[in-house]
Amino acid sequence: MVAKNIAILFSGNGSNLENLYLKLHNKIFNDVKIEFKIAISSRKDAYGITRCNNLGLKCEILSSKENKENYDLKLLDILKPYSIDLVVLAGFMRILGDEVINAYKIINIHPSILPLFKGANAIVESYQSDMKVAGVSVHYVSSELDSGELIDQDTLKKIDNEDLKSFENRIHNLEYEIYPKAVLKVLLECKI
Ligand code: GRF
């Protein structure tokens, strides 16, 4: 059996982090054991830090505000000891530099059908659009925001007169389905 090591980066609520950890950590798929080694938050007040503590997942804080210069080099320093096979972004609100992008395989989840509605307001823009469907995308991270090669996408039908909160919840539930599958697909080409 081999182990595949994951680092997970976040900035906020951390619900995808928790979902991924609960579904994948210390579990064996096709004779491969998945291990979440380290979480990194770019915000010191992110609720995801509390989730990490509750889960027993080691979490480092690398604050954007305090580490404007050399952020990427500091990130690489944190990751170095863990033999990381995959870096998973889960609501990480920073654009990574080429040093990091070239050093690791990195994936991200975005709450829209890319290439539509890139950026931080994807859920609201998708909700307000005339489209009859919405969705989520998992993609490799490239130097351009929300633009790397797609790994997987899924869609949901919009419901007439649905309020934003309900729509948002359905988008997040779709994320909780698709992201663990995409992580496994990237790491071992296997489905759960
Ligand atoms: C998710 O909607 C994800 O698609 C986007 O940021 C949000 C993070 O939510 N990139 P959470 O912190 O995982 O709850």
mmCIF file of C-alpha atoms and ligand atoms in Angstrom:
data_model
loop_
_atom_site.group_PDB
_atom_site.id
_atom_site.type_symbol
_atom_site.label_atom_id
_atom_site.label_comp_id
_atom_site.label_asym_id
_atom_site.label_seq_id
_atom_site.Cartn_x
_atom_site.Cartn_y
_atom_site.Cartn_z
ATOM 1 C CA MET A 1 0.000 0.000 0.000
ATOM 2 C CA VAL A 2 1.192 3.534 -0.743
ATOM 3 C CA ALA A 3 0.114 6.777 0.874
ATOM 4 C CA LYS A 4 -0.874 9.933 -1.006
ATOM 5 C CA ASN A 5 -0.397 13.117 0.954
ATOM 6 C CA ILE A 6 -2.684 16.114 0.671
ATOM 7 C CA ALA A 7 -2.295 19.727 1.772
ATOM 8 C CA ILE A 8 -5.473 21.793 1.863
ATOM 9 C CA LEU A 9 -5.571 25.586 1.635
ATOM 10 C CA PHE A 10 -8.543 27.705 2.667
ATOM 11 C CA SER A 11 -9.536 31.208 3.770
ATOM 12 C CA GLY A 12 -13.033 31.004 5.223
ATOM 13 C CA ASN A 13 -15.789 28.705 6.350
ATOM 14 C CA GLY A 14 -14.010 25.466 5.524
ATOM 15 C CA SER A 15 -17.064 23.326 4.810
ATOM 16 C CA ASN A 16 -15.399 21.733 1.762
ATOM 17 C CA LEU A 17 -12.298 21.089 3.833
ATOM 18 C CA GLU A 18 -14.344 19.284 6.475
ATOM 19 C CA ASN A 19 -16.297 17.296 3.888
ATOM 20 C CA LEU A 20 -13.135 16.184 2.076
ATOM 21 C CA TYR A 21 -11.420 15.238 5.312
ATOM 22 C CA LEU A 22 -14.349 13.200 6.595
ATOM 23 C CA LYS A 23 -14.801 11.356 3.284
ATOM 24 C CA LEU A 24 -11.147 10.723 2.418
ATOM 25 C CA HIS A 25 -8.720 11.057 5.324
ATOM 26 C CA ASN A 26 -7.084 7.795 6.395
ATOM 27 C CA LYS A 27 -9.285 5.885 3.950
ATOM 28 C CA ILE A 28 -7.932 3.380 1.458
ATOM 29 C CA PHE A 29 -8.921 3.393 -2.224
ATOM 30 C CA ASN A 30 -7.331 0.949 -4.694
ATOM 31 C CA ASP A 31 -4.612 0.127 -2.157
ATOM 32 C CA VAL A 32 -3.785 3.835 -1.752
ATOM 33 C CA LYS A 33 -4.189 5.499 1.624
ATOM 34 C CA ILE A 34 -5.195 9.170 1.532
ATOM 35 C CA GLU A 35 -3.685 11.339 4.237
ATOM 36 C CA PHE A 36 -4.417 15.010 4.903
ATOM 37 C CA LYS A 37 -1.089 16.209 6.294
ATOM 38 C CA ILE A 38 -1.538 19.937 6.715
ATOM 39 C CA ALA A 39 -4.102 22.698 6.310
ATOM 40 C CA ILE A 40 -3.118 26.315 5.674
ATOM 41 C CA SER A 41 -5.401 29.277 6.228
ATOM 42 C CA SER A 42 -4.721 32.671 4.647
ATOM 43 C CA ARG A 43 -6.911 34.319 7.296
ATOM 44 C CA LYS A 44 -6.355 34.092 11.015
ATOM 45 C CA ASP A 45 -10.071 34.448 11.785
ATOM 46 C CA ALA A 46 -11.290 31.803 9.308
ATOM 47 C CA TYR A 47 -13.908 29.455 10.782
ATOM 48 C CA GLY A 48 -12.158 26.612 8.972
ATOM 49 C CA ILE A 49 -9.406 26.803 11.616
ATOM 50 C CA THR A 50 -11.936 25.731 14.262
ATOM 51 C CA ARG A 51 -13.001 22.879 11.986
ATOM 52 C CA CYS A 52 -9.348 21.783 11.662
ATOM 53 C CA ASN A 53 -8.944 21.804 15.439
ATOM 54 C CA ASN A 54 -12.102 19.731 15.872
ATOM 55 C CA LEU A 55 -10.981 17.265 13.211
ATOM 56 C CA GLY A 56 -7.438 16.982 14.579
ATOM 57 C CA LEU A 57 -5.945 18.319 11.338
ATOM 58 C CA LYS A 58 -2.821 20.405 11.828
ATOM 59 C CA CYS A 59 -3.423 23.945 10.598
ATOM 60 C CA GLU A 60 -0.898 26.700 9.919
ATOM 61 C CA ILE A 61 -1.906 30.308 9.417
ATOM 62 C CA LEU A 62 -0.130 32.185 6.667
ATOM 63 C CA SER A 63 -1.894 35.503 6.689
ATOM 64 C CA SER A 64 -2.070 37.487 3.465
ATOM 65 C CA LYS A 65 -1.910 40.754 5.361
ATOM 66 C CA GLU A 66 1.191 39.952 7.392
ATOM 67 C CA ASN A 67 3.081 38.153 4.649
ATOM 68 C CA LYS A 68 2.562 40.234 1.531
ATOM 69 C CA GLU A 69 6.149 39.761 0.396
ATOM 70 C CA ASN A 70 7.383 36.285 -0.419
ATOM 71 C CA TYR A 71 4.009 34.721 0.389
ATOM 72 C CA ASP A 72 4.620 31.918 -2.063
ATOM 73 C CA LEU A 73 8.088 31.149 -0.755
ATOM 74 C CA LYS A 74 6.730 30.969 2.788
ATOM 75 C CA LEU A 75 3.986 28.663 1.585
ATOM 76 C CA LEU A 76 6.556 26.389 -0.047
ATOM 77 C CA ASP A 77 8.520 26.324 3.209
ATOM 78 C CA ILE A 78 5.435 25.171 5.132
ATOM 79 C CA LEU A 79 4.632 22.463 2.582
ATOM 80 C CA LYS A 80 8.174 21.136 2.189
ATOM 81 C CA PRO A 81 8.366 18.647 5.118
ATOM 82 C CA TYR A 82 5.162 16.810 4.190
ATOM 83 C CA SER A 83 5.966 15.103 0.852
ATOM 84 C CA ILE A 84 2.757 16.499 -0.597
ATOM 85 C CA ASP A 85 1.306 14.753 -3.670
ATOM 86 C CA LEU A 86 -1.629 17.110 -4.164
ATOM 87 C CA VAL A 87 -2.518 20.615 -2.999
ATOM 88 C CA VAL A 88 -6.270 21.114 -2.706
ATOM 89 C CA LEU A 89 -7.714 24.629 -2.659
ATOM 90 C CA ALA A 90 -11.031 24.936 -0.854
ATOM 91 C CA GLY A 91 -12.145 28.559 -0.745
ATOM 92 C CA PHE A 92 -8.559 29.854 -0.766
ATOM 93 C CA MET A 93 -8.833 33.563 -1.599
ATOM 94 C CA ARG A 94 -5.353 34.194 -2.961
ATOM 95 C CA ILE A 95 -3.829 33.766 -6.378
ATOM 96 C CA LEU A 96 -0.788 31.522 -6.188
ATOM 97 C CA GLY A 97 2.450 32.454 -7.927
ATOM 98 C CA ASP A 98 4.351 30.400 -10.472
ATOM 99 C CA GLU A 99 6.824 29.091 -7.856
ATOM 100 C CA VAL A 100 3.999 27.212 -6.132
ATOM 101 C CA ILE A 101 2.092 26.309 -9.292
ATOM 102 C CA ASN A 102 5.177 24.736 -10.826
ATOM 103 C CA ALA A 103 6.161 22.878 -7.653
ATOM 104 C CA TYR A 104 2.890 21.016 -7.016
ATOM 105 C CA LYS A 105 -0.152 19.523 -8.636
ATOM 106 C CA ILE A 106 -2.910 21.893 -7.433
ATOM 107 C CA ILE A 107 -6.663 21.722 -7.864
ATOM 108 C CA ASN A 108 -9.512 24.105 -7.037
ATOM 109 C CA ILE A 109 -13.290 24.031 -6.812
ATOM 110 C CA HIS A 110 -15.344 26.890 -8.195
ATOM 111 C CA PRO A 111 -19.110 27.352 -7.731
ATOM 112 C CA SER A 112 -20.077 27.877 -11.373
ATOM 113 C CA ILE A 113 -19.987 26.179 -14.747
ATOM 114 C CA LEU A 114 -16.605 27.500 -15.845
ATOM 115 C CA PRO A 115 -15.673 29.421 -17.898
ATOM 116 C CA LEU A 116 -18.824 31.282 -16.854
ATOM 117 C CA PHE A 117 -18.815 33.466 -13.729
ATOM 118 C CA LYS A 118 -15.168 33.441 -12.738
ATOM 119 C CA GLY A 119 -14.146 35.288 -9.581
ATOM 120 C CA ALA A 120 -15.405 35.760 -6.055
ATOM 121 C CA ASN A 121 -19.103 36.447 -6.822
ATOM 122 C CA ALA A 122 -19.827 33.354 -8.858
ATOM 123 C CA ILE A 123 -22.808 32.132 -6.845
ATOM 124 C CA VAL A 124 -24.674 35.455 -6.935
ATOM 125 C CA GLU A 125 -23.866 36.058 -10.605
ATOM 126 C CA SER A 126 -24.987 32.585 -11.524
ATOM 127 C CA TYR A 127 -28.171 32.980 -9.425
ATOM 128 C CA GLN A 128 -28.992 36.300 -11.079
ATOM 129 C CA SER A 129 -28.264 35.171 -14.629
ATOM 130 C CA ASP A 130 -30.887 34.142 -17.165
ATOM 131 C CA MET A 131 -29.479 30.635 -17.343
ATOM 132 C CA LYS A 132 -31.727 27.723 -16.467
ATOM 133 C CA VAL A 133 -28.907 25.657 -14.983
ATOM 134 C CA ALA A 134 -26.057 26.363 -12.589
ATOM 135 C CA GLY A 135 -23.230 24.203 -11.371
ATOM 136 C CA VAL A 136 -19.755 23.640 -10.007
ATOM 137 C CA SER A 137 -16.366 22.962 -11.572
ATOM 138 C CA VAL A 138 -13.150 21.349 -10.365
ATOM 139 C CA HIS A 139 -10.047 22.368 -12.262
ATOM 140 C CA TYR A 140 -6.269 22.376 -12.160
ATOM 141 C CA VAL A 141 -4.831 25.648 -10.943
ATOM 142 C CA SER A 142 -2.968 27.763 -13.464
ATOM 143 C CA SER A 143 -1.560 31.267 -13.205
ATOM 144 C CA GLU A 144 -4.848 32.747 -14.441
ATOM 145 C CA LEU A 145 -7.810 32.936 -12.045
ATOM 146 C CA ASP A 146 -10.332 30.049 -12.339
ATOM 147 C CA SER A 147 -8.897 29.057 -15.713
ATOM 148 C CA GLY A 148 -6.868 25.822 -15.549
ATOM 149 C CA GLU A 149 -7.810 22.559 -17.255
ATOM 150 C CA LEU A 150 -11.162 21.174 -16.122
ATOM 151 C CA ILE A 151 -11.241 17.925 -14.132
ATOM 152 C CA ASP A 152 -14.984 17.605 -13.586
ATOM 153 C CA GLN A 153 -18.218 19.601 -13.614
ATOM 154 C CA ASP A 154 -21.765 19.020 -12.474
ATOM 155 C CA THR A 155 -24.960 20.992 -12.875
ATOM 156 C CA LEU A 156 -28.267 21.594 -11.165
ATOM 157 C CA LYS A 157 -31.544 22.933 -12.518
ATOM 158 C CA LYS A 158 -32.631 26.324 -11.301
ATOM 159 C CA ILE A 159 -35.979 26.436 -9.512
ATOM 160 C CA ASP A 160 -38.417 29.283 -10.222
ATOM 161 C CA ASN A 161 -38.532 31.813 -7.366
ATOM 162 C CA GLU A 162 -35.926 29.958 -5.293
ATOM 163 C CA ASP A 163 -34.231 32.304 -2.841
ATOM 164 C CA LEU A 164 -30.478 32.864 -2.899
ATOM 165 C CA LYS A 165 -29.849 30.962 0.343
ATOM 166 C CA SER A 166 -31.541 27.826 -0.894
ATOM 167 C CA PHE A 167 -29.738 28.080 -4.252
ATOM 168 C CA GLU A 168 -26.429 28.534 -2.449
ATOM 169 C CA ASN A 169 -27.084 25.489 -0.259
ATOM 170 C CA ARG A 170 -27.785 23.364 -3.327
ATOM 171 C CA ILE A 171 -24.560 24.582 -4.954
ATOM 172 C CA HIS A 172 -22.583 23.679 -1.825
ATOM 173 C CA ASN A 173 -24.206 20.248 -1.639
ATOM 174 C CA LEU A 174 -23.129 19.665 -5.230
ATOM 175 C CA GLU A 175 -19.592 20.679 -4.246
ATOM 176 C CA TYR A 176 -19.610 18.131 -1.420
ATOM 177 C CA GLU A 177 -20.493 15.422 -3.973
ATOM 178 C CA ILE A 178 -18.089 16.331 -6.746
ATOM 179 C CA TYR A 179 -14.916 17.409 -4.914
ATOM 180 C CA PRO A 180 -14.007 14.145 -3.134
ATOM 181 C CA LYS A 181 -14.577 12.268 -6.409
ATOM 182 C CA ALA A 182 -12.363 14.712 -8.286
ATOM 183 C CA VAL A 183 -9.585 14.411 -5.684
ATOM 184 C CA LEU A 184 -9.629 10.637 -6.091
ATOM 185 C CA LYS A 185 -9.759 10.924 -9.857
ATOM 186 C CA VAL A 186 -6.644 13.102 -9.820
ATOM 187 C CA LEU A 187 -4.778 10.953 -7.307
ATOM 188 C CA LEU A 188 -5.691 7.484 -8.508
ATOM 189 C CA GLU A 189 -8.159 7.538 -11.363
ATOM 190 C CA CYS A 190 -10.753 5.788 -9.224
ATOM 191 C CA LYS A 191 -14.355 6.626 -8.467
ATOM 192 C CA ILE A 192 -16.254 6.528 -5.172
HETATM 193 C C1 GRF B 1 -16.940 27.281 -2.181
HETATM 194 O O1 GRF B 1 -18.149 27.708 -2.741
HETATM 195 C C2 GRF B 1 -15.918 27.052 -3.265
HETATM 196 O O2 GRF B 1 -16.469 26.624 -4.467
HETATM 197 C C3 GRF B 1 -15.321 28.423 -3.428
HETATM 198 O O3 GRF B 1 -15.255 28.947 -2.136
HETATM 199 C C4 GRF B 1 -16.297 28.360 -1.346
HETATM 200 C C5 GRF B 1 -15.652 27.829 -0.103
HETATM 201 O O4 GRF B 1 -16.600 27.408 0.835
HETATM 202 N N1 GRF B 1 -14.044 28.361 -4.095
HETATM 203 P P1 GRF B 1 -16.132 26.628 2.138
HETATM 204 O O5 GRF B 1 -15.088 27.511 2.816
HETATM 205 O O6 GRF B 1 -15.552 25.330 1.713
HETATM 206 O O7 GRF B 1 -17.352 26.472 2.984
#
